[in-house]
Tab-separated table of C-alpha atoms in Angstrom:
chain	number	residue	atom	x	y	z
A	279	UNK	CA	-18.736	20.831	-7.719
A	280	UNK	CA	-15.360	22.254	-6.929
A	281	UNK	CA	-13.925	25.494	-5.041
A	282	UNK	CA	-10.509	25.830	-5.188
A	283	UNK	CA	-9.355	28.803	-3.218
A	284	UNK	CA	-11.662	32.504	-2.769
A	285	UNK	CA	-14.898	32.206	-1.472
A	286	UNK	CA	-18.465	30.816	-1.619
A	287	UNK	CA	-21.523	32.595	-0.323
A	288	UNK	CA	-23.627	29.779	-0.266
A	289	UNK	CA	-26.361	32.151	0.553
A	290	UNK	CA	-27.066	33.088	-2.658
A	291	UNK	CA	-27.576	29.047	-3.711
A	292	UNK	CA	-31.185	28.190	-4.300
A	293	UNK	CA	-32.741	27.186	-1.216
A	294	UNK	CA	-33.461	23.676	-1.626
A	295	UNK	CA	-29.758	23.181	-1.968
A	296	UNK	CA	-28.119	22.229	1.305
A	297	UNK	CA	-24.771	24.071	2.093
A	298	UNK	CA	-22.861	20.719	3.836
A	299	UNK	CA	-21.752	17.713	3.055
A	300	UNK	CA	-21.286	13.991	4.745
A	301	UNK	CA	-19.007	12.321	2.771
A	302	UNK	CA	-18.776	9.340	5.175
A	303	UNK	CA	-21.317	8.267	8.032
A	304	UNK	CA	-19.805	4.952	8.694
A	305	UNK	CA	-17.546	3.166	11.339
A	306	UNK	CA	-15.171	0.749	10.845
A	307	UNK	CA	-14.230	-0.685	13.145
A	308	UNK	CA	-10.889	-2.382	14.325
A	309	UNK	CA	-10.174	-5.375	12.250
A	310	UNK	CA	-8.509	-7.697	13.128
A	311	UNK	CA	-6.412	-10.395	11.971
A	312	UNK	CA	-6.015	-13.919	12.152
A	313	UNK	CA	-1.943	-14.837	11.605
A	314	UNK	CA	-3.054	-17.700	10.638
A	315	UNK	CA	-3.837	-16.066	6.874
A	316	UNK	CA	0.041	-14.148	6.874
A	317	UNK	CA	1.774	-15.930	4.063
A	318	UNK	CA	3.731	-18.780	5.741
A	319	UNK	CA	7.571	-19.913	4.862
A	320	UNK	CA	7.565	-23.464	3.938
A	321	UNK	CA	10.260	-26.021	5.084
A	322	UNK	CA	11.742	-27.605	2.770
A	323	UNK	CA	10.384	-31.462	2.130
A	324	UNK	CA	11.469	-34.673	3.709
A	325	UNK	CA	13.465	-35.282	1.738
A	326	UNK	CA	15.971	-32.433	1.411
A	327	UNK	CA	19.184	-32.585	2.344
A	328	UNK	CA	18.974	-29.759	3.891
A	329	UNK	CA	15.650	-29.589	6.735
A	330	UNK	CA	14.666	-25.564	7.797
A	331	UNK	CA	12.845	-22.937	5.708
A	332	UNK	CA	16.610	-21.529	4.978
A	333	UNK	CA	17.844	-23.179	1.057
A	334	UNK	CA	20.767	-21.476	1.242
A	335	UNK	CA	22.109	-19.510	3.683
A	336	UNK	CA	26.023	-17.787	4.044
A	337	UNK	CA	27.282	-15.293	6.817
A	338	UNK	CA	30.756	-15.425	5.038
A	339	UNK	CA	31.439	-15.503	8.718
A	340	UNK	CA	34.877	-18.287	8.282
A	341	UNK	CA	34.966	-19.622	4.931
A	342	UNK	CA	32.555	-19.114	1.224
A	343	UNK	CA	31.902	-22.939	1.193
A	344	UNK	CA	31.254	-23.277	-2.679
A	345	UNK	CA	31.507	-19.348	-4.147
A	346	UNK	CA	33.759	-18.794	-6.645
A	347	UNK	CA	34.439	-15.003	-7.893
A	348	UNK	CA	34.326	-17.362	-12.502
A	349	UNK	CA	36.504	-17.455	-14.492
A	350	UNK	CA	39.465	-15.589	-13.876
A	351	UNK	CA	37.828	-13.148	-11.451
A	352	UNK	CA	39.124	-14.005	-7.657
A	353	UNK	CA	37.079	-14.157	-4.552
A	354	UNK	CA	37.328	-13.710	-0.838
A	355	UNK	CA	36.897	-13.332	2.931
A	356	UNK	CA	36.683	-9.207	3.369
A	357	UNK	CA	35.094	-7.944	6.721
A	358	UNK	CA	31.673	-10.786	6.776
A	359	UNK	CA	31.375	-10.721	3.227
A	360	UNK	CA	32.308	-12.192	0.549
A	361	UNK	CA	34.943	-10.102	-1.749
A	362	UNK	CA	34.543	-10.152	-5.781
A	363	UNK	CA	37.403	-9.087	-7.769
A	364	UNK	CA	39.266	-8.747	-10.882
A	365	UNK	CA	36.168	-9.354	-12.426
A	366	UNK	CA	37.469	-7.507	-16.816
A	367	UNK	CA	33.363	-8.748	-18.147
A	368	UNK	CA	30.114	-7.874	-17.160
A	369	UNK	CA	28.843	-11.797	-16.027
A	370	UNK	CA	31.371	-12.243	-13.754
A	371	UNK	CA	31.117	-12.159	-10.554
A	372	UNK	CA	29.898	-14.650	-6.871
A	373	UNK	CA	28.615	-18.182	-8.315
A	374	UNK	CA	26.974	-20.601	-6.151
A	375	UNK	CA	27.992	-24.222	-7.541
A	376	UNK	CA	24.991	-25.546	-5.451
A	377	UNK	CA	24.621	-29.448	-7.104
A	378	UNK	CA	25.902	-31.024	-4.240
A	379	UNK	CA	22.686	-29.570	-1.813
A	380	UNK	CA	20.056	-32.084	-4.170
A	381	UNK	CA	18.477	-28.731	-5.421
A	382	UNK	CA	15.716	-31.465	-6.816
A	383	UNK	CA	15.316	-33.123	-3.605
A	384	UNK	CA	14.988	-29.633	-1.709
A	385	UNK	CA	13.515	-27.558	-4.715
A	386	UNK	CA	9.616	-27.840	-5.555
A	387	UNK	CA	8.603	-25.814	-9.308
A	388	UNK	CA	6.699	-22.665	-9.889
A	389	UNK	CA	6.836	-21.923	-5.469
A	390	UNK	CA	7.938	-18.460	-4.346
A	391	UNK	CA	11.151	-18.985	-2.764
A	392	UNK	CA	12.851	-15.269	-0.987
A	393	UNK	CA	15.506	-14.082	-2.542
A	394	UNK	CA	18.018	-11.638	0.233
A	395	UNK	CA	21.198	-10.573	-0.246
A	396	UNK	CA	23.186	-6.700	1.219
A	397	UNK	CA	24.821	-5.688	-1.709
A	398	UNK	CA	27.657	-3.590	-2.449
A	399	UNK	CA	29.738	-1.939	-6.392
A	400	UNK	CA	33.185	-0.775	-5.352
A	401	UNK	CA	35.191	0.250	-7.165
A	402	UNK	CA	39.235	-1.401	-7.343
A	403	UNK	CA	40.465	2.448	-6.653
A	404	UNK	CA	37.617	3.671	-4.904
A	405	UNK	CA	37.327	6.218	-7.223
A	406	UNK	CA	33.204	6.850	-7.044
A	407	UNK	CA	32.944	6.427	-3.271
A	408	UNK	CA	29.423	8.602	-1.776
A	409	UNK	CA	28.640	8.766	-6.507
A	410	UNK	CA	25.490	6.807	-8.134
A	411	UNK	CA	26.189	3.399	-9.760
A	412	UNK	CA	26.204	3.311	-13.580
A	413	UNK	CA	23.053	1.234	-12.324
A	414	UNK	CA	21.466	3.859	-11.016
A	415	UNK	CA	21.753	6.727	-12.764
A	416	UNK	CA	20.842	4.720	-15.772
A	417	UNK	CA	24.459	4.808	-17.842
A	418	UNK	CA	25.061	0.871	-17.214
A	419	UNK	CA	23.920	-2.659	-16.427
A	420	UNK	CA	22.066	-3.125	-13.479
A	421	UNK	CA	22.525	-6.508	-10.711
A	422	UNK	CA	20.705	-9.708	-11.409
A	423	UNK	CA	20.800	-13.730	-10.177
A	424	UNK	CA	20.913	-15.955	-13.166
A	425	UNK	CA	20.756	-19.827	-12.872
A	426	UNK	CA	22.830	-21.764	-15.246
A	427	UNK	CA	21.673	-25.270	-15.369
A	428	UNK	CA	24.394	-26.998	-17.223
A	429	UNK	CA	23.464	-30.419	-19.108
A	430	UNK	CA	25.101	-33.344	-20.249
A	431	UNK	CA	27.354	-33.756	-22.638
A	432	UNK	CA	27.899	-31.019	-19.716
A	433	UNK	CA	30.687	-29.129	-23.312
A	434	UNK	CA	27.940	-28.674	-25.088
A	435	UNK	CA	24.708	-27.808	-23.308
A	436	UNK	CA	23.604	-25.792	-20.126
A	437	UNK	CA	21.174	-22.902	-20.101
A	438	UNK	CA	20.860	-19.643	-18.054
A	439	UNK	CA	18.367	-18.292	-17.039
A	440	UNK	CA	17.953	-14.123	-14.696
A	441	UNK	CA	15.665	-14.996	-11.809
A	442	UNK	CA	15.190	-11.513	-10.761
A	443	UNK	CA	16.967	-8.213	-11.456
A	444	UNK	CA	18.114	-5.396	-9.485
A	445	UNK	CA	15.442	-2.610	-9.674
A	446	UNK	CA	17.760	0.669	-10.661
A	447	UNK	CA	16.103	2.917	-7.973
A	448	UNK	CA	17.666	0.686	-5.093
A	449	UNK	CA	21.567	0.863	-7.234
A	450	UNK	CA	22.350	3.665	-4.115
A	451	UNK	CA	25.966	5.647	-4.005
A	452	UNK	CA	29.197	3.069	-5.473
A	453	UNK	CA	31.146	1.909	-1.997
A	454	UNK	CA	27.306	1.691	-0.141
A	455	UNK	CA	25.100	-1.276	0.686
A	456	UNK	CA	22.170	-1.697	-0.582
A	457	UNK	CA	19.146	-4.594	-0.710
A	458	UNK	CA	18.322	-6.976	-3.538
A	459	UNK	CA	15.404	-8.970	-2.506
A	460	UNK	CA	13.264	-10.817	-5.252
A	461	UNK	CA	10.500	-13.169	-5.740
A	462	UNK	CA	12.061	-16.207	-7.947
A	463	UNK	CA	10.294	-19.404	-9.185
A	464	UNK	CA	12.103	-22.310	-10.794
A	465	UNK	CA	10.959	-24.218	-13.632
A	466	UNK	CA	9.410	-28.114	-13.517
A	467	UNK	CA	12.544	-28.637	-15.993
A	468	UNK	CA	14.990	-26.795	-14.176
A	469	UNK	CA	14.678	-29.430	-11.451
A	470	UNK	CA	13.321	-33.142	-13.155
A	471	UNK	CA	15.243	-33.306	-15.750
A	472	UNK	CA	16.970	-36.265	-16.049
A	473	UNK	CA	19.894	-34.974	-18.312
A	474	UNK	CA	20.541	-32.131	-15.439
A	475	UNK	CA	24.422	-32.550	-14.539
A	476	UNK	CA	25.639	-29.338	-12.122
A	477	UNK	CA	23.152	-25.954	-10.769
A	478	UNK	CA	25.346	-22.890	-10.781
A	479	UNK	CA	23.507	-19.747	-8.756
A	480	UNK	CA	25.358	-16.218	-9.957
A	481	UNK	CA	24.622	-12.430	-9.566
A	482	UNK	CA	26.568	-10.853	-13.009
A	483	UNK	CA	25.824	-7.813	-15.047
A	484	UNK	CA	28.019	-5.197	-13.661
A	485	UNK	CA	30.475	-2.842	-15.203
A	486	UNK	CA	33.731	-4.193	-15.566
A	487	UNK	CA	35.847	-2.545	-12.850
A	488	UNK	CA	34.033	-2.574	-10.293
């Protein structure tokens, strides 16, 4: 039984009842952790032109490589960051064409890959600095990472698939950097189909004007 507040007269209990109970009687020695059992980053396959554990890594210190703003939006470097402006619709945002990196040789199907980016949502005029983003207050969309793969003939066939979506609890305020981190996977067909023509990753689903 539980007594919440008040007093309990243990002398009123039957003589056979103990007035105390041992809750835990076990000594746990300091556990020994084996680092070899921890999850490890895997190196890219030997056939991949990019070596090491990073397939895509950008610091935007001097250039933005194959990143663009997607069909009408503008991409530029600003303070060691890729800035995308002139967004008119939700699917415009940072686009990366990584076809030349040969993902079919570098990525493995159903393998966990870590995606991590520092992201800042900002109204063009800065009017909403310090206020909750539309994602954070559940009145608007939340940023997501999408895979776009074009298939031959490219004029009519392409597949889009959401790889990750930012949790609204971590969406933060306008004008402030937030962390968008997720574990993503690619399907075998996305990496091995002979008619795959181009590969794009992009961030979208942000309210227009941001």
